[in-house]
Amino acid sequence: MTDTLLTADRVLPGPAGQAIVDGGVLVRDGAIAAVGPTDELLQHADAEVRRFPSGTILPGLVDGHVHLVLDAGADQQDIIRRFRERDDELLLEDMHTRAAAAQRAGITTLRDVGDSRGLVARLRDADATTRRLPRLLTAGAPLTIPGGDASFFGGAVDRGDLRSAVTERAEAGVDFISLMASGGHLSPDDAPAPYESQFSHEEIETIVAAAHDVGLPVTAHAHGTQAIVDSVSAGVDVIEHATFTTGPHEVNYDEKCVREMAERGIAVCITASLNWRRIVAQMGADRAHALFYGKLSWLYEAGVPQVPGSRAGTANSQSNDLVSALEAYEWAGVPREIVLDYATAGAARALGLAATTGTLAPDLAADILVVEGDPREDLGALRRVQAVMQDGQWR
């Protein structure tokens, strides 16, 4: 197979702070063979050269929080109704379309934090040889309580069956365990409130121990402060949302808990989509910053790893629009280079993928995004996609 050499005005190989002016990436047999100045790489005379003047080459993006089975309509209850009405084959067709759209937008890894009946695993396994879709990580149906948040996915468990529920998911081939530690917004009318815990500290410990025994990380969806504290203390690997809410429209950022997260390397995946701009417009910048988005810069300053997520599939959150989520980080005060790191190298580290993807380095998968312009100066450049490569294949 002929080598491929991609060249551009700049290469951002990752992690943050690294850049090569007039650089290139050499791809061989689906992997990165070399990264460096264009002049040096052009010595590989047998390579097919693709030039991107005024472009930037960077690692493919990682979206840390999606629901491929959901259709991102305008109303969450209607989304759930349509999900229940469609059979598995139709859902799989829709999921394929959404995953492919994400890939065309430069997202080469999707982490699906909740689906039903093992559909994402079926999609992942069907694509294992052709690699026509992004890399897919699946948790299957999230663990929740009967009538709890996200229970419509079919993952409700009896409190006495927590270990067996983890074992069932492990045997089904999930990549991680997804736990609804508190109430939330996926089931807006019938679930506990976001500030209410759904599992006790001891129950979360049981789930974490069972998962870690079989080599699976655990992500806890936790809006409530107590659920976050309990999940961190129990040793989960990632916290989703981390709203730190203690009551209706009440937020209590727990400094001690965040210090523990930073010390233990527990990552946070805070979801945002184009909805964040509407929320800011409705609530006002100061209140929106205080209740929702200020925590992005607070966690950054505290040294907590972060994994951006679009919450694709939920209301108005499309699978090809991770960039809107990234712009929320910048609005909250996180430097652009750090935001780019969160969406590439940082996400890969936090999700256990650093030996596979996330940076442009020899022997890693050739998951590559080329955009017009420099995203260090304007994150909007990530929307100006010139080329996408997944495992060395153009997409």
GROMACS .gro file of C-alpha atoms in nm:
model
  395
    1MET     CA    1   0.000   0.000   0.000
    2THR     CA    2   0.133   0.345  -0.095
    3ASP     CA    3   0.220   0.578   0.191
    4THR     CA    4   0.024   0.901   0.219
    5LEU     CA    5   0.182   1.229   0.322
    6LEU     CA    6  -0.045   1.510   0.441
    7THR     CA    7   0.110   1.857   0.457
    8ALA     CA    8  -0.029   2.189   0.580
    9ASP     CA    9   0.072   2.529   0.710
   10ARG     CA   10   0.070   2.386   1.059
   11VAL     CA   11   0.040   2.055   1.241
   12LEU     CA   12  -0.093   2.040   1.597
   13PRO     CA   13   0.013   1.689   1.702
   14GLY     CA   14  -0.085   1.724   2.067
   15PRO     CA   15  -0.076   1.758   2.353
   16ALA     CA   16  -0.138   2.131   2.405
   17GLY     CA   17   0.148   2.363   2.317
   18GLN     CA   18   0.302   2.152   2.043
   19ALA     CA   19   0.298   2.284   1.686
   20ILE     CA   20   0.494   2.227   1.369
   21VAL     CA   21   0.501   2.511   1.115
   22ASP     CA   22   0.489   2.388   0.754
   23GLY     CA   23   0.453   2.035   0.880
   24GLY     CA   24   0.324   1.700   0.770
   25VAL     CA   25   0.201   1.360   0.878
   26LEU     CA   26   0.311   1.040   0.704
   27VAL     CA   27   0.057   0.758   0.708
   28ARG     CA   28   0.138   0.394   0.643
   29ASP     CA   29  -0.089   0.088   0.674
   30GLY     CA   30  -0.355   0.273   0.871
   31ALA     CA   31  -0.115   0.416   1.128
   32ILE     CA   32   0.099   0.725   1.166
   33ALA     CA   33   0.454   0.655   1.052
   34ALA     CA   34   0.613   0.996   1.111
   35VAL     CA   35   0.532   1.357   1.200
   36GLY     CA   36   0.758   1.653   1.133
   37PRO     CA   37   0.858   1.936   0.902
   38THR     CA   38   0.739   1.891   0.544
   39ASP     CA   39   1.090   1.915   0.400
   40GLU     CA   40   1.203   1.616   0.603
   41LEU     CA   41   0.900   1.404   0.526
   42LEU     CA   42   0.917   1.473   0.152
   43GLN     CA   43   1.223   1.249   0.144
   44HIS     CA   44   0.974   0.961   0.132
   45ALA     CA   45   0.957   0.976  -0.246
   46ASP     CA   46   0.708   0.691  -0.279
   47ALA     CA   47   0.438   0.867  -0.075
   48GLU     CA   48   0.123   1.013  -0.227
   49VAL     CA   49   0.126   1.378  -0.120
   50ARG     CA   50  -0.191   1.566  -0.023
   51ARG     CA   51  -0.126   1.936   0.037
   52PHE     CA   52  -0.354   2.164   0.238
   53PRO     CA   53  -0.225   2.521   0.201
   54SER     CA   54  -0.352   2.750   0.482
   55GLY     CA   55  -0.479   2.441   0.664
   56THR     CA   56  -0.419   2.279   1.002
   57ILE     CA   57  -0.368   1.909   1.062
   58LEU     CA   58  -0.471   1.783   1.405
   59PRO     CA   59  -0.593   1.461   1.566
   60GLY     CA   60  -0.951   1.354   1.503
   61LEU     CA   61  -1.192   1.481   1.768
   62VAL     CA   62  -1.342   1.279   2.053
   63ASP     CA   63  -1.705   1.333   2.153
   64GLY     CA   64  -1.732   1.199   2.505
   65HIS     CA   65  -2.110   1.192   2.549
   66VAL     CA   66  -2.359   1.084   2.283
   67HIS     CA   67  -2.681   0.881   2.252
   68LEU     CA   68  -2.689   0.746   1.898
   69VAL     CA   69  -3.031   0.584   1.941
   70LEU     CA   70  -3.197   0.923   1.998
   71ASP     CA   71  -3.287   1.160   1.713
   72ALA     CA   72  -3.212   1.510   1.855
   73GLY     CA   73  -3.561   1.646   1.792
   74ALA     CA   74  -3.695   1.960   1.954
   75ASP     CA   75  -3.876   1.794   2.247
   76GLN     CA   76  -3.727   1.529   2.476
   77GLN     CA   77  -4.055   1.344   2.534
   78ASP     CA   78  -4.115   1.322   2.160
   79ILE     CA   79  -3.761   1.190   2.116
   80ILE     CA   80  -3.832   0.913   2.368
   81ARG     CA   81  -4.166   0.832   2.204
   82ARG     CA   82  -4.010   0.797   1.859
   83PHE     CA   83  -3.732   0.582   2.003
   84ARG     CA   84  -3.989   0.345   2.153
   85GLU     CA   85  -4.187   0.326   1.829
   86ARG     CA   86  -3.899   0.227   1.600
   87ASP     CA   87  -3.776  -0.130   1.565
   88ASP     CA   88  -3.411  -0.221   1.602
   89GLU     CA   89  -3.330  -0.235   1.232
   90LEU     CA   90  -3.467   0.115   1.169
   91LEU     CA   91  -3.283   0.244   1.475
   92LEU     CA   92  -2.959   0.091   1.350
   93GLU     CA   93  -2.999   0.263   1.013
   94ASP     CA   94  -3.054   0.596   1.188
   95MET     CA   95  -2.759   0.538   1.418
   96HIS     CA   96  -2.532   0.461   1.123
   97THR     CA   97  -2.639   0.788   0.959
   98ARG     CA   98  -2.568   0.988   1.276
   99ALA     CA   99  -2.229   0.827   1.333
  100ALA     CA  100  -2.128   0.888   0.972
  101ALA     CA  101  -2.232   1.254   1.002
  102ALA     CA  102  -2.013   1.288   1.309
  103GLN     CA  103  -1.719   1.139   1.124
  104ARG     CA  104  -1.760   1.381   0.832
  105ALA     CA  105  -1.740   1.661   1.090
  106GLY     CA  106  -1.399   1.536   1.207
  107ILE     CA  107  -1.516   1.332   1.507
  108THR     CA  108  -1.329   1.004   1.488
  109THR     CA  109  -1.427   0.866   1.831
  110LEU     CA  110  -1.778   0.857   1.977
  111ARG     CA  111  -1.843   0.749   2.333
  112ASP     CA  112  -2.206   0.642   2.366
  113VAL     CA  113  -2.309   0.667   2.731
  114GLY     CA  114  -2.653   0.509   2.700
  115ASP     CA  115  -2.842   0.303   2.445
  116SER     CA  116  -3.078   0.006   2.445
  117ARG     CA  117  -3.067  -0.365   2.363
  118GLY     CA  118  -2.698  -0.354   2.275
  119LEU     CA  119  -2.757  -0.156   1.956
  120VAL     CA  120  -2.433   0.044   1.969
  121ALA     CA  121  -2.236  -0.277   2.024
  122ARG     CA  122  -2.405  -0.423   1.717
  123LEU     CA  123  -2.315  -0.115   1.516
  124ARG     CA  124  -1.957  -0.121   1.648
  125ASP     CA  125  -1.907  -0.490   1.577
  126ALA     CA  126  -2.058  -0.468   1.228
  127ASP     CA  127  -1.811  -0.191   1.145
  128ALA     CA  128  -1.508  -0.368   1.293
  129THR     CA  129  -1.360  -0.471   0.959
  130THR     CA  130  -1.465  -0.188   0.726
  131ARG     CA  131  -1.406   0.102   0.971
  132ARG     CA  132  -1.653   0.318   0.783
  133LEU     CA  133  -1.764   0.482   1.108
  134PRO     CA  134  -1.591   0.655   1.401
  135ARG     CA  135  -1.441   0.444   1.675
  136LEU     CA  136  -1.736   0.357   1.899
  137LEU     CA  137  -1.729   0.307   2.275
  138THR     CA  138  -2.047   0.170   2.429
  139ALA     CA  139  -2.189   0.123   2.776
  140GLY     CA  140  -2.514  -0.041   2.669
  141ALA     CA  141  -2.816   0.051   2.879
  142PRO     CA  142  -2.715   0.268   3.175
  143LEU     CA  143  -2.769   0.134   3.524
  144THR     CA  144  -3.061   0.316   3.685
  145ILE     CA  145  -3.343   0.251   3.931
  146PRO     CA  146  -3.695   0.149   3.829
  147GLY     CA  147  -3.865   0.470   3.717
  148GLY     CA  148  -3.531   0.651   3.737
  149ASP     CA  149  -3.360   0.880   3.493
  150ALA     CA  150  -3.291   0.708   3.158
  151SER     CA  151  -3.498   0.405   3.261
  152PHE     CA  152  -3.664   0.407   2.918
  153PHE     CA  153  -3.339   0.254   2.785
  154GLY     CA  154  -3.423  -0.064   2.978
  155GLY     CA  155  -3.135  -0.060   3.225
  156ALA     CA  156  -3.327  -0.042   3.553
  157VAL     CA  157  -3.190  -0.283   3.815
  158ASP     CA  158  -3.294  -0.408   4.157
  159ARG     CA  159  -3.060  -0.290   4.428
  160GLY     CA  160  -2.973  -0.649   4.520
  161ASP     CA  161  -2.862  -0.731   4.166
  162LEU     CA  162  -2.597  -0.466   4.106
  163ARG     CA  163  -2.304  -0.705   4.060
  164SER     CA  164  -2.496  -0.930   3.825
  165ALA     CA  165  -2.607  -0.627   3.622
  166VAL     CA  166  -2.243  -0.530   3.573
  167THR     CA  167  -2.153  -0.888   3.481
  168GLU     CA  168  -2.430  -0.903   3.220
  169ARG     CA  169  -2.303  -0.587   3.055
  170ALA     CA  170  -1.943  -0.708   3.061
  171GLU     CA  171  -2.047  -1.035   2.895
  172ALA     CA  172  -2.236  -0.834   2.632
  173GLY     CA  173  -1.910  -0.664   2.533
  174VAL     CA  174  -1.950  -0.309   2.669
  175ASP     CA  175  -1.647  -0.082   2.691
  176PHE     CA  176  -1.746   0.080   3.021
  177ILE     CA  177  -2.029   0.093   3.275
  178SER     CA  178  -2.267   0.389   3.271
  179LEU     CA  179  -2.438   0.467   3.602
  180MET     CA  180  -2.719   0.716   3.662
  181ALA     CA  181  -2.604   0.819   4.009
  182SER     CA  182  -2.856   1.101   4.039
  183GLY     CA  183  -3.176   1.211   3.876
  184GLY     CA  184  -3.139   1.409   3.558
  185HIS     CA  185  -3.302   1.538   3.242
  186LEU     CA  186  -3.324   1.239   3.005
  187SER     CA  187  -3.660   1.138   3.155
  188PRO     CA  188  -3.792   1.486   3.235
  189ASP     CA  189  -4.136   1.403   3.374
  190ASP     CA  190  -4.106   1.091   3.586
  191ALA     CA  191  -3.751   1.062   3.723
  192PRO     CA  192  -3.606   1.191   4.051
  193ALA     CA  193  -3.492   1.552   4.041
  194PRO     CA  194  -3.133   1.616   3.933
  195TYR     CA  195  -3.027   1.702   4.288
  196GLU     CA  196  -3.164   1.370   4.424
  197SER     CA  197  -2.940   1.064   4.445
  198GLN     CA  198  -3.056   0.740   4.286
  199PHE     CA  199  -2.792   0.515   4.446
  200SER     CA  200  -2.627   0.521   4.787
  201HIS     CA  201  -2.253   0.549   4.839
  202GLU     CA  202  -2.237   0.179   4.928
  203GLU     CA  203  -2.427   0.082   4.613
  204ILE     CA  204  -2.197   0.288   4.394
  205GLU     CA  205  -1.899   0.122   4.563
  206THR     CA  206  -2.046  -0.218   4.477
  207ILE     CA  207  -2.089  -0.120   4.112
  208VAL     CA  208  -1.738   0.024   4.086
  209ALA     CA  209  -1.579  -0.281   4.247
  210ALA     CA  210  -1.769  -0.518   4.019
  211ALA     CA  211  -1.674  -0.321   3.710
  212HIS     CA  212  -1.309  -0.281   3.802
  213ASP     CA  213  -1.290  -0.654   3.879
  214VAL     CA  214  -1.363  -0.723   3.511
  215GLY     CA  215  -1.145  -0.440   3.381
  216LEU     CA  216  -1.421  -0.192   3.299
  217PRO     CA  217  -1.418   0.179   3.392
  218VAL     CA  218  -1.728   0.341   3.538
  219THR     CA  219  -1.883   0.672   3.443
  220ALA     CA  220  -2.136   0.825   3.682
  221HIS     CA  221  -2.404   1.065   3.559
  222ALA     CA  222  -2.423   1.294   3.859
  223HIS     CA  223  -2.593   1.631   3.878
  224GLY     CA  224  -2.650   1.643   4.253
  225THR     CA  225  -2.363   1.742   4.480
  226GLN     CA  226  -2.415   1.441   4.709
  227ALA     CA  227  -2.418   1.201   4.413
  228ILE     CA  228  -2.094   1.355   4.285
  229VAL     CA  229  -1.927   1.329   4.627
  230ASP     CA  230  -2.041   0.969   4.668
  231SER     CA  231  -1.926   0.872   4.318
  232VAL     CA  232  -1.582   1.028   4.360
  233SER     CA  233  -1.538   0.866   4.700
  234ALA     CA  234  -1.644   0.530   4.553
  235GLY     CA  235  -1.374   0.554   4.285
  236VAL     CA  236  -1.558   0.606   3.958
  237ASP     CA  237  -1.342   0.695   3.660
  238VAL     CA  238  -1.547   0.975   3.500
  239ILE     CA  239  -1.824   1.207   3.621
  240GLU     CA  240  -2.083   1.317   3.365
  241HIS     CA  241  -2.244   1.662   3.401
  242ALA     CA  242  -2.107   1.752   3.749
  243THR     CA  243  -2.372   2.018   3.802
  244PHE     CA  244  -2.320   2.030   4.181
  245THR     CA  245  -2.684   2.110   4.241
  246THR     CA  246  -2.833   2.089   4.591
  247GLY     CA  247  -3.190   2.195   4.514
  248PRO     CA  248  -3.404   2.370   4.253
  249HIS     CA  249  -3.179   2.636   4.096
  250GLU     CA  250  -2.922   2.587   4.373
  251VAL     CA  251  -2.556   2.511   4.304
  252ASN     CA  252  -2.290   2.426   4.560
  253TYR     CA  253  -1.945   2.370   4.413
  254ASP     CA  254  -1.768   2.136   4.655
  255GLU     CA  255  -1.404   2.243   4.666
  256LYS     CA  256  -1.289   1.940   4.865
  257CYS     CA  257  -1.451   1.701   4.620
  258VAL     CA  258  -1.292   1.877   4.322
  259ARG     CA  259  -0.948   1.864   4.484
  260GLU     CA  260  -0.995   1.489   4.526
  261MET     CA  261  -1.098   1.456   4.161
  262ALA     CA  262  -0.783   1.638   4.052
  263GLU     CA  263  -0.560   1.431   4.281
  264ARG     CA  264  -0.709   1.101   4.163
  265GLY     CA  265  -0.732   1.197   3.796
  266ILE     CA  266  -1.109   1.153   3.782
  267ALA     CA  267  -1.225   1.323   3.464
  268VAL     CA  268  -1.540   1.528   3.413
  269CYS     CA  269  -1.750   1.524   3.097
  270ILE     CA  270  -1.966   1.834   3.094
  271THR     CA  271  -2.211   1.829   2.808
  272ALA     CA  272  -2.298   2.127   2.594
  273SER     CA  273  -2.445   2.182   2.249
  274LEU     CA  274  -2.582   2.473   2.055
  275ASN     CA  275  -2.838   2.492   2.339
  276TRP     CA  276  -2.588   2.668   2.563
  277ARG     CA  277  -2.617   2.992   2.368
  278ARG     CA  278  -2.995   2.988   2.409
  279ILE     CA  279  -2.958   2.926   2.783
  280VAL     CA  280  -2.718   3.220   2.816
  281ALA     CA  281  -2.956   3.443   2.620
  282GLN     CA  282  -3.255   3.341   2.835
  283MET     CA  283  -3.086   3.350   3.176
  284GLY     CA  284  -2.833   3.625   3.118
  285ALA     CA  285  -2.459   3.574   3.104
  286ASP     CA  286  -2.389   3.620   3.475
  287ARG     CA  287  -2.654   3.374   3.596
  288ALA     CA  288  -2.574   3.116   3.330
  289HIS     CA  289  -2.207   3.139   3.422
  290ALA     CA  290  -2.286   3.098   3.792
  291LEU     CA  291  -2.528   2.805   3.754
  292PHE     CA  292  -2.388   2.612   3.460
  293TYR     CA  293  -2.080   2.712   3.266
  294GLY     CA  294  -1.850   2.877   3.515
  295LYS     CA  295  -1.757   2.530   3.638
  296LEU     CA  296  -1.570   2.470   3.311
  297SER     CA  297  -1.302   2.723   3.398
  298TRP     CA  298  -1.322   2.635   3.769
  299LEU     CA  299  -1.243   2.270   3.693
  300TYR     CA  300  -0.967   2.374   3.452
  301GLU     CA  301  -0.803   2.592   3.716
  302ALA     CA  302  -0.834   2.309   3.970
  303GLY     CA  303  -0.650   2.070   3.736
  304VAL     CA  304  -0.941   1.830   3.683
  305PRO     CA  305  -0.921   1.643   3.348
  306GLN     CA  306  -1.212   1.727   3.119
  307VAL     CA  307  -1.374   1.544   2.828
  308PRO     CA  308  -1.610   1.753   2.612
  309GLY     CA  309  -1.940   1.597   2.512
  310SER     CA  310  -2.221   1.715   2.286
  311ARG     CA  311  -2.502   1.507   2.443
  312ALA     CA  312  -2.593   1.429   2.083
  313GLY     CA  313  -2.934   1.273   2.040
  314THR     CA  314  -3.103   1.473   2.313
  315ALA     CA  315  -3.312   1.778   2.230
  316ASN     CA  316  -3.151   1.992   1.957
  317SER     CA  317  -2.811   1.824   2.000
  318GLN     CA  318  -2.680   1.695   1.668
  319SER     CA  319  -2.412   1.429   1.629
  320ASN     CA  320  -2.202   1.650   1.398
  321ASP     CA  321  -2.181   1.956   1.625
  322LEU     CA  322  -1.919   1.901   1.890
  323VAL     CA  323  -1.775   2.242   1.805
  324SER     CA  324  -2.065   2.421   1.974
  325ALA     CA  325  -1.978   2.238   2.295
  326LEU     CA  326  -1.614   2.340   2.263
  327GLU     CA  327  -1.714   2.704   2.219
  328ALA     CA  328  -1.890   2.689   2.556
  329TYR     CA  329  -1.554   2.613   2.717
  330GLU     CA  330  -1.398   2.915   2.552
  331TRP     CA  331  -1.690   3.137   2.655
  332ALA     CA  332  -1.641   3.020   3.015
  333GLY     CA  333  -1.275   3.122   3.009
  334VAL     CA  334  -1.081   2.807   2.918
  335PRO     CA  335  -0.792   2.886   2.675
  336ARG     CA  336  -0.848   2.764   2.320
  337GLU     CA  337  -0.537   2.545   2.314
  338ILE     CA  338  -0.659   2.370   2.627
  339VAL     CA  339  -1.004   2.322   2.473
  340LEU     CA  340  -0.842   2.158   2.170
  341ASP     CA  341  -0.641   1.935   2.401
  342TYR     CA  342  -0.957   1.836   2.591
  343ALA     CA  343  -1.119   1.725   2.263
  344THR     CA  344  -0.820   1.520   2.146
  345ALA     CA  345  -0.524   1.413   2.360
  346GLY     CA  346  -0.692   1.488   2.692
  347ALA     CA  347  -1.006   1.292   2.607
  348ALA     CA  348  -0.798   0.998   2.487
  349ARG     CA  349  -0.602   0.996   2.813
  350ALA     CA  350  -0.913   1.016   3.027
  351LEU     CA  351  -1.093   0.741   2.836
  352GLY     CA  352  -0.802   0.497   2.821
  353LEU     CA  353  -0.737   0.548   2.450
  354ALA     CA  354  -0.401   0.726   2.461
  355ALA     CA  355  -0.219   0.423   2.322
  356THR     CA  356  -0.455   0.419   2.023
  357THR     CA  357  -0.558   0.772   1.928
  358GLY     CA  358  -0.577   1.134   2.046
  359THR     CA  359  -0.237   1.257   1.928
  360LEU     CA  360  -0.043   1.249   1.602
  361ALA     CA  361   0.246   1.023   1.697
  362PRO     CA  362   0.417   0.724   1.535
  363ASP     CA  363   0.232   0.393   1.566
  364LEU     CA  364  -0.098   0.548   1.672
  365ALA     CA  365  -0.406   0.515   1.454
  366ALA     CA  366  -0.415   0.763   1.166
  367ASP     CA  367  -0.727   0.941   1.296
  368ILE     CA  368  -0.671   1.283   1.140
  369LEU     CA  369  -0.869   1.602   1.088
  370VAL     CA  370  -0.766   1.877   0.845
  371VAL     CA  371  -0.936   2.216   0.870
  372GLU     CA  372  -0.906   2.552   0.697
  373GLY     CA  373  -0.743   2.810   0.922
  374ASP     CA  374  -0.600   2.785   1.271
  375PRO     CA  375  -0.833   2.663   1.551
  376ARG     CA  376  -0.595   2.808   1.810
  377GLU     CA  377  -0.710   3.149   1.687
  378ASP     CA  378  -1.073   3.058   1.615
  379LEU     CA  379  -1.244   2.736   1.726
  380GLY     CA  380  -1.487   2.796   1.441
  381ALA     CA  381  -1.210   2.675   1.209
  382LEU     CA  382  -1.305   2.324   1.322
  383ARG     CA  383  -1.623   2.361   1.119
  384ARG     CA  384  -1.425   2.426   0.801
  385VAL     CA  385  -1.336   2.062   0.745
  386GLN     CA  386  -1.110   1.994   0.449
  387ALA     CA  387  -1.044   1.623   0.506
  388VAL     CA  388  -1.099   1.344   0.757
  389MET     CA  389  -0.897   1.024   0.786
  390GLN     CA  390  -0.995   0.729   1.006
  391ASP     CA  391  -0.743   0.450   1.056
  392GLY     CA  392  -0.559   0.577   0.748
  393GLN     CA  393  -0.865   0.576   0.522
  394TRP     CA  394  -1.016   0.892   0.376
  395ARG     CA  395  -1.372   0.956   0.488
   0.00000   0.00000   0.00000
